[in-house]
Each structure stands twice: as C-alpha cells, then as structure tokens.
mmCIF file with all atom_site columns, C-alpha atoms in Angstrom:
data_model
loop_
_atom_site.group_PDB
_atom_site.id
_atom_site.type_symbol
_atom_site.label_atom_id
_atom_site.label_alt_id
_atom_site.label_comp_id
_atom_site.label_asym_id
_atom_site.label_entity_id
_atom_site.label_seq_id
_atom_site.pdbx_PDB_ins_code
_atom_site.Cartn_x
_atom_site.Cartn_y
_atom_site.Cartn_z
_atom_site.occupancy
_atom_site.B_iso_or_equiv
_atom_site.pdbx_formal_charge
_atom_site.auth_seq_id
_atom_site.auth_comp_id
_atom_site.auth_asym_id
_atom_site.auth_atom_id
_atom_site.pdbx_PDB_model_num
ATOM 1   C CA . MET A 1 1   ? 74.887 8.784   45.387 1.00 0.00 ? 903  MET A CA 1
ATOM 2   C CA . ILE A 1 2   ? 72.000 10.656  43.833 1.00 0.00 ? 904  ILE A CA 1
ATOM 3   C CA . LYS A 1 3   ? 68.677 8.906   43.573 1.00 0.00 ? 905  LYS A CA 1
ATOM 4   C CA . ILE A 1 4   ? 66.867 9.581   40.088 1.00 0.00 ? 906  ILE A CA 1
ATOM 5   C CA . PRO A 1 5   ? 62.898 8.895   40.530 1.00 0.00 ? 907  PRO A CA 1
ATOM 6   C CA . GLY A 1 6   ? 61.913 6.016   38.368 1.00 0.00 ? 908  GLY A CA 1
ATOM 7   C CA . VAL A 1 7   ? 65.335 4.667   37.964 1.00 0.00 ? 909  VAL A CA 1
ATOM 8   C CA . PRO A 1 8   ? 66.118 1.626   40.173 1.00 0.00 ? 910  PRO A CA 1
ATOM 9   C CA . GLU A 1 9   ? 69.260 1.296   42.165 1.00 0.00 ? 911  GLU A CA 1
ATOM 10  C CA . PRO A 1 10  ? 71.963 -1.180  40.948 1.00 0.00 ? 912  PRO A CA 1
ATOM 11  C CA . LYS A 1 11  ? 71.079 -4.618  42.663 1.00 0.00 ? 913  LYS A CA 1
ATOM 12  C CA . HIS A 1 12  ? 74.427 -4.594  44.667 1.00 0.00 ? 914  HIS A CA 1
ATOM 13  C CA . THR A 1 13  ? 74.634 -1.108  45.798 1.00 0.00 ? 915  THR A CA 1
ATOM 14  C CA . ARG A 1 14  ? 75.901 -1.467  49.550 1.00 0.00 ? 916  ARG A CA 1
ATOM 15  C CA . TYR A 1 15  ? 75.767 0.887   52.432 1.00 0.00 ? 917  TYR A CA 1
ATOM 16  C CA . ILE A 1 16  ? 77.321 0.618   55.758 1.00 0.00 ? 918  ILE A CA 1
ATOM 17  C CA . ALA A 1 17  ? 74.331 -0.329  58.254 1.00 0.00 ? 919  ALA A CA 1
ATOM 18  C CA . GLY A 1 18  ? 76.545 -0.719  61.437 1.00 0.00 ? 920  GLY A CA 1
ATOM 19  C CA . TYR A 1 19  ? 79.714 -1.915  62.903 1.00 0.00 ? 921  TYR A CA 1
ATOM 20  C CA . PHE A 1 20  ? 80.736 -5.037  65.289 1.00 0.00 ? 922  PHE A CA 1
ATOM 21  C CA . SER A 1 21  ? 81.346 -3.516  68.859 1.00 0.00 ? 923  SER A CA 1
ATOM 22  C CA . GLU A 1 22  ? 83.885 -4.722  70.910 1.00 0.00 ? 924  GLU A CA 1
ATOM 23  C CA . ASN A 1 23  ? 81.295 -6.038  73.331 1.00 0.00 ? 925  ASN A CA 1
ATOM 24  C CA . ILE A 1 24  ? 79.794 -8.092  70.715 1.00 0.00 ? 926  ILE A CA 1
ATOM 25  C CA . ILE A 1 25  ? 83.036 -9.371  69.456 1.00 0.00 ? 927  ILE A CA 1
ATOM 26  C CA . SER A 1 26  ? 83.889 -10.473 72.924 1.00 0.00 ? 928  SER A CA 1
ATOM 27  C CA . ALA A 1 27  ? 80.480 -11.884 73.700 1.00 0.00 ? 929  ALA A CA 1
ATOM 28  C CA . LEU A 1 28  ? 80.527 -14.235 70.608 1.00 0.00 ? 930  LEU A CA 1
ATOM 29  C CA . SER A 1 29  ? 84.426 -14.706 70.673 1.00 0.00 ? 931  SER A CA 1
ATOM 30  C CA . LEU A 1 30  ? 84.746 -13.390 67.022 1.00 0.00 ? 932  LEU A CA 1
ATOM 31  C CA . ASN A 1 31  ? 88.110 -13.138 65.376 1.00 0.00 ? 933  ASN A CA 1
ATOM 32  C CA . ILE A 1 32  ? 87.463 -9.782  63.799 1.00 0.00 ? 934  ILE A CA 1
ATOM 33  C CA . SER A 1 33  ? 88.516 -6.368  64.325 1.00 0.00 ? 935  SER A CA 1
ATOM 34  C CA . ASN A 1 34  ? 86.502 -3.792  66.692 1.00 0.00 ? 936  ASN A CA 1
ATOM 35  C CA . ASN A 1 35  ? 84.266 -1.533  64.476 1.00 0.00 ? 937  ASN A CA 1
ATOM 36  C CA . THR A 1 36  ? 84.322 -4.085  61.462 1.00 0.00 ? 938  THR A CA 1
ATOM 37  C CA . PRO A 1 37  ? 81.493 -2.764  59.282 1.00 0.00 ? 939  PRO A CA 1
ATOM 38  C CA . ILE A 1 38  ? 78.297 -4.576  58.442 1.00 0.00 ? 940  ILE A CA 1
ATOM 39  C CA . TYR A 1 39  ? 76.904 -3.819  55.164 1.00 0.00 ? 941  TYR A CA 1
ATOM 40  C CA . ILE A 1 40  ? 73.368 -4.015  53.580 1.00 0.00 ? 942  ILE A CA 1
ATOM 41  C CA . ALA A 1 41  ? 73.104 -4.175  49.754 1.00 0.00 ? 943  ALA A CA 1
ATOM 42  C CA . THR A 1 42  ? 70.136 -3.157  48.094 1.00 0.00 ? 944  THR A CA 1
ATOM 43  C CA . ASN A 1 43  ? 69.002 -6.769  47.252 1.00 0.00 ? 945  ASN A CA 1
ATOM 44  C CA . ASN A 1 44  ? 69.056 -7.611  50.972 1.00 0.00 ? 946  ASN A CA 1
ATOM 45  C CA . ARG A 1 45  ? 66.972 -4.563  51.901 1.00 0.00 ? 947  ARG A CA 1
ATOM 46  C CA . GLU A 1 46  ? 64.609 -5.841  48.867 1.00 0.00 ? 948  GLU A CA 1
ATOM 47  C CA . HIS A 1 47  ? 64.311 -9.193  50.606 1.00 0.00 ? 949  HIS A CA 1
ATOM 48  C CA . ILE A 1 48  ? 63.386 -7.858  53.612 1.00 0.00 ? 950  ILE A CA 1
ATOM 49  C CA . ARG A 1 49  ? 60.980 -5.425  52.200 1.00 0.00 ? 951  ARG A CA 1
ATOM 50  C CA . SER A 1 50  ? 59.214 -8.065  50.231 1.00 0.00 ? 952  SER A CA 1
ATOM 51  C CA . HIS A 1 51  ? 59.423 -11.100 52.626 1.00 0.00 ? 953  HIS A CA 1
ATOM 52  C CA . HIS A 1 52  ? 59.250 -9.461  56.147 1.00 0.00 ? 954  HIS A CA 1
ATOM 53  C CA . SER A 1 53  ? 57.241 -6.492  55.409 1.00 0.00 ? 955  SER A CA 1
ATOM 54  C CA . ASP A 1 54  ? 55.865 -6.100  58.900 1.00 0.00 ? 956  ASP A CA 1
ATOM 55  C CA . ALA A 1 55  ? 59.570 -5.968  60.359 1.00 0.00 ? 957  ALA A CA 1
ATOM 56  C CA . TYR A 1 56  ? 60.740 -3.691  57.270 1.00 0.00 ? 958  TYR A CA 1
ATOM 57  C CA . ILE A 1 57  ? 57.754 -1.191  57.683 1.00 0.00 ? 959  ILE A CA 1
ATOM 58  C CA . LYS A 1 58  ? 58.114 -0.911  61.619 1.00 0.00 ? 960  LYS A CA 1
ATOM 59  C CA . TYR A 1 59  ? 61.848 -1.429  62.218 1.00 0.00 ? 961  TYR A CA 1
ATOM 60  C CA . PHE A 1 60  ? 64.031 -1.082  59.237 1.00 0.00 ? 962  PHE A CA 1
ATOM 61  C CA . GLU A 1 61  ? 64.647 2.550   60.284 1.00 0.00 ? 963  GLU A CA 1
ATOM 62  C CA . HIS A 1 62  ? 66.114 1.218   63.546 1.00 0.00 ? 964  HIS A CA 1
ATOM 63  C CA . LEU A 1 63  ? 68.560 -1.050  61.924 1.00 0.00 ? 965  LEU A CA 1
ATOM 64  C CA . GLU A 1 64  ? 71.700 0.861   62.988 1.00 0.00 ? 966  GLU A CA 1
ATOM 65  C CA . ASN A 1 65  ? 70.232 0.609   66.513 1.00 0.00 ? 967  ASN A CA 1
ATOM 66  C CA . ILE A 1 66  ? 69.721 -3.025  66.526 1.00 0.00 ? 968  ILE A CA 1
ATOM 67  C CA . LEU A 1 67  ? 73.157 -3.611  65.325 1.00 0.00 ? 969  LEU A CA 1
ATOM 68  C CA . SER A 1 68  ? 74.987 -1.311  67.790 1.00 0.00 ? 970  SER A CA 1
ATOM 69  C CA . SER A 1 69  ? 72.796 -2.152  71.087 1.00 0.00 ? 971  SER A CA 1
ATOM 70  C CA . PRO A 1 70  ? 71.227 -5.559  70.682 1.00 0.00 ? 972  PRO A CA 1
ATOM 71  C CA . ASP A 1 71  ? 69.653 -7.126  73.740 1.00 0.00 ? 973  ASP A CA 1
ATOM 72  C CA . TYR A 1 72  ? 70.766 -10.638 72.866 1.00 0.00 ? 974  TYR A CA 1
ATOM 73  C CA . VAL A 1 73  ? 73.622 -12.036 70.263 1.00 0.00 ? 975  VAL A CA 1
ATOM 74  C CA . GLY A 1 74  ? 74.362 -15.457 68.998 1.00 0.00 ? 976  GLY A CA 1
ATOM 75  C CA . PHE A 1 75  ? 74.976 -17.709 66.209 1.00 0.00 ? 977  PHE A CA 1
ATOM 76  C CA . GLY A 1 76  ? 71.814 -18.905 64.196 1.00 0.00 ? 978  GLY A CA 1
ATOM 77  C CA . GLY A 1 77  ? 70.985 -19.841 60.664 1.00 0.00 ? 979  GLY A CA 1
ATOM 78  C CA . VAL A 1 78  ? 69.046 -22.761 59.313 1.00 0.00 ? 980  VAL A CA 1
ATOM 79  C CA . ASN A 1 79  ? 71.399 -23.902 56.458 1.00 0.00 ? 981  ASN A CA 1
ATOM 80  C CA . ILE A 1 80  ? 74.093 -21.143 56.399 1.00 0.00 ? 982  ILE A CA 1
ATOM 81  C CA . PRO A 1 81  ? 75.509 -19.752 59.743 1.00 0.00 ? 983  PRO A CA 1
ATOM 82  C CA . SER A 1 82  ? 74.686 -16.359 60.654 1.00 0.00 ? 984  SER A CA 1
ATOM 83  C CA . ILE A 1 83  ? 75.345 -13.975 63.448 1.00 0.00 ? 985  ILE A CA 1
ATOM 84  C CA . GLU A 1 84  ? 71.953 -12.900 64.948 1.00 0.00 ? 986  GLU A CA 1
ATOM 85  C CA . PHE A 1 85  ? 71.201 -9.666  66.660 1.00 0.00 ? 987  PHE A CA 1
ATOM 86  C CA . ILE A 1 86  ? 67.897 -9.351  68.534 1.00 0.00 ? 988  ILE A CA 1
ATOM 87  C CA . LYS A 1 87  ? 66.451 -6.276  70.071 1.00 0.00 ? 989  LYS A CA 1
ATOM 88  C CA . ILE A 1 88  ? 63.425 -5.712  72.052 1.00 0.00 ? 990  ILE A CA 1
ATOM 89  C CA . PHE A 1 89  ? 61.123 -2.938  71.341 1.00 0.00 ? 991  PHE A CA 1
ATOM 90  C CA . ASP A 1 90  ? 59.014 -2.046  74.229 1.00 0.00 ? 992  ASP A CA 1
ATOM 91  C CA . ILE A 1 91  ? 56.273 -0.215  72.606 1.00 0.00 ? 993  ILE A CA 1
ATOM 92  C CA . ASP A 1 92  ? 54.625 -3.273  71.018 1.00 0.00 ? 994  ASP A CA 1
ATOM 93  C CA . ASN A 1 93  ? 56.913 -5.748  73.132 1.00 0.00 ? 995  ASN A CA 1
ATOM 94  C CA . GLU A 1 94  ? 58.370 -7.086  69.812 1.00 0.00 ? 996  GLU A CA 1
ATOM 95  C CA . TYR A 1 95  ? 61.598 -8.880  69.308 1.00 0.00 ? 997  TYR A CA 1
ATOM 96  C CA . VAL A 1 96  ? 63.446 -8.158  66.113 1.00 0.00 ? 998  VAL A CA 1
ATOM 97  C CA . ASN A 1 97  ? 65.863 -10.359 64.772 1.00 0.00 ? 999  ASN A CA 1
ATOM 98  C CA . VAL A 1 98  ? 68.605 -9.210  62.353 1.00 0.00 ? 1000 VAL A CA 1
ATOM 99  C CA . ALA A 1 99  ? 70.781 -11.980 60.671 1.00 0.00 ? 1001 ALA A CA 1
ATOM 100 C CA . VAL A 1 100 ? 74.285 -11.015 59.357 1.00 0.00 ? 1002 VAL A CA 1
ATOM 101 C CA . ARG A 1 101 ? 76.418 -13.270 57.327 1.00 0.00 ? 1003 ARG A CA 1
ATOM 102 C CA . ALA A 1 102 ? 79.804 -13.031 55.992 1.00 0.00 ? 1004 ALA A CA 1
ATOM 103 C CA . THR A 1 103 ? 80.828 -13.432 52.445 1.00 0.00 ? 1005 THR A CA 1
ATOM 104 C CA . ALA A 1 104 ? 83.834 -16.030 51.766 1.00 0.00 ? 1006 ALA A CA 1
ATOM 105 C CA . ALA A 1 105 ? 85.922 -12.761 51.748 1.00 0.00 ? 1007 ALA A CA 1
ATOM 106 C CA . GLY A 1 106 ? 84.945 -11.887 55.182 1.00 0.00 ? 1008 GLY A CA 1
ATOM 107 C CA . VAL A 1 107 ? 82.659 -9.170  54.482 1.00 0.00 ? 1009 VAL A CA 1
ATOM 108 C CA . TYR A 1 108 ? 79.470 -8.976  56.634 1.00 0.00 ? 1010 TYR A CA 1
ATOM 109 C CA . TYR A 1 109 ? 76.229 -8.204  55.273 1.00 0.00 ? 1011 TYR A CA 1
ATOM 110 C CA . VAL A 1 110 ? 72.685 -7.939  56.789 1.00 0.00 ? 1012 VAL A CA 1
ATOM 111 C CA . ARG A 1 111 ? 70.941 -10.793 55.167 1.00 0.00 ? 1013 ARG A CA 1
ATOM 112 C CA . SER A 1 112 ? 67.404 -10.688 56.845 1.00 0.00 ? 1014 SER A CA 1
ATOM 113 C CA . MET A 1 113 ? 65.374 -8.884  59.392 1.00 0.00 ? 1015 MET A CA 1
ATOM 114 C CA . PHE A 1 114 ? 62.111 -10.565 61.055 1.00 0.00 ? 1016 PHE A CA 1
ATOM 115 C CA . ILE A 1 115 ? 59.879 -10.245 64.079 1.00 0.00 ? 1017 ILE A CA 1
ATOM 116 C CA . ILE A 1 116 ? 59.924 -13.125 66.288 1.00 0.00 ? 1018 ILE A CA 1
ATOM 117 C CA . ASN A 1 117 ? 58.192 -13.862 69.827 1.00 0.00 ? 1019 ASN A CA 1
ATOM 118 C CA . GLU A 1 118 ? 59.514 -14.249 73.159 1.00 0.00 ? 1020 GLU A CA 1
ATOM 119 C CA . SER A 1 119 ? 59.315 -18.016 73.269 1.00 0.00 ? 1021 SER A CA 1
ATOM 120 C CA . ARG A 1 120 ? 61.695 -18.259 70.319 1.00 0.00 ? 1022 ARG A CA 1
ATOM 121 C CA . VAL A 1 121 ? 64.111 -16.030 71.947 1.00 0.00 ? 1023 VAL A CA 1
ATOM 122 C CA . GLU A 1 122 ? 63.899 -18.341 75.057 1.00 0.00 ? 1024 GLU A CA 1
ATOM 123 C CA . LYS A 1 123 ? 64.628 -21.295 72.812 1.00 0.00 ? 1025 LYS A CA 1
ATOM 124 C CA . TYR A 1 124 ? 67.664 -19.428 71.191 1.00 0.00 ? 1026 TYR A CA 1
ATOM 125 C CA . ILE A 1 125 ? 69.070 -19.021 74.622 1.00 0.00 ? 1027 ILE A CA 1
ATOM 126 C CA . GLN A 1 126 ? 68.468 -22.301 75.797 1.00 0.00 ? 1028 GLN A CA 1
ATOM 127 C CA . GLN A 1 127 ? 69.438 -24.489 72.689 1.00 0.00 ? 1029 GLN A CA 1
ATOM 128 C CA . LYS A 1 128 ? 71.793 -22.003 70.694 1.00 0.00 ? 1030 LYS A CA 1
ATOM 129 C CA . GLY A 1 129 ? 73.614 -20.361 73.689 1.00 0.00 ? 1031 GLY A CA 1
ATOM 130 C CA . PHE A 1 130 ? 72.358 -16.736 72.749 1.00 0.00 ? 1032 PHE A CA 1
ATOM 131 C CA . VAL A 1 131 ? 73.973 -14.118 75.064 1.00 0.00 ? 1033 VAL A CA 1
ATOM 132 C CA . LYS A 1 132 ? 72.064 -11.247 76.828 1.00 0.00 ? 1034 LYS A CA 1
ATOM 133 C CA . LEU A 1 133 ? 74.007 -8.125  76.661 1.00 0.00 ? 1035 LEU A CA 1
ATOM 134 C CA . THR A 1 134 ? 74.096 -5.327  79.153 1.00 0.00 ? 1036 THR A CA 1
ATOM 135 C CA . ASN A 1 135 ? 75.765 -2.018  79.611 1.00 0.00 ? 1037 ASN A CA 1
ATOM 136 C CA . LEU A 1 136 ? 76.466 -1.441  75.794 1.00 0.00 ? 1038 LEU A CA 1
#
C-alpha cells in the first residue's frame, strides 16, 4: 500500500502484527491453529497513539517482539475478554501489556498497548492466573 502524504489511511486498514505461537496456544489452552495471525487495524493503532502515547512512543515498534516472545500471557479484560501479552523491557524496567481480542468471526486484533507496573503483573499472576513463559 502506498502512503500518500496528507491523505489519511482508511479507518479499517489492517496489518499482521504477529502470530500465536504453539507455546502461547498451549500455555493458554487456546482452540486455534499454530501461527494464527494477530492483526492491528489503523483505528486500533490510533487508539494506542492517542490514549497510551507513552507506550506508543517507546514500544510500538516492538509490537511484533511482544507478541512473539512475551514474558507473561493470560486472560484479562475489564468488560470484554482479551488475551494479554506482557513483556518486560530491561532498559527502563517497564512492563508493557498488549491486549488482543477476537471478533465474532474469530479474527484476532491488537486492541490496546499500555505500560503497567510490577505490582499489577503480580496481581495478574495471583488473581487471573497469568503464566510466565520460558524458552520461547
């Protein structure tokens, strides 16, 4: 797709941001195929940029890495269930959470990305059963 300066992208243009690995599928007992794609649409990217600008500026370029090799995974979401990928970035000792949700048709999209603190990760582990992944 050619980007023309000054012309906004269509609202629902989507790109593959990553894939579900066998390790993640197994850890969460998901009923999906290995390498199921995870998309991000223009409107989701804009949500992250406008509502979580700190995460967007520092970590959006690492999205594929977060999805392919998270340190923790689990189920989250406040009102709508999501699969959450958490990655620790050693440089600033920050935890980045990427929330992925499925559409009614079973297509997975990155919905949000935000920075969380270590105590929240501990809460996710204790209360929501998040799993620490090793040997990805």
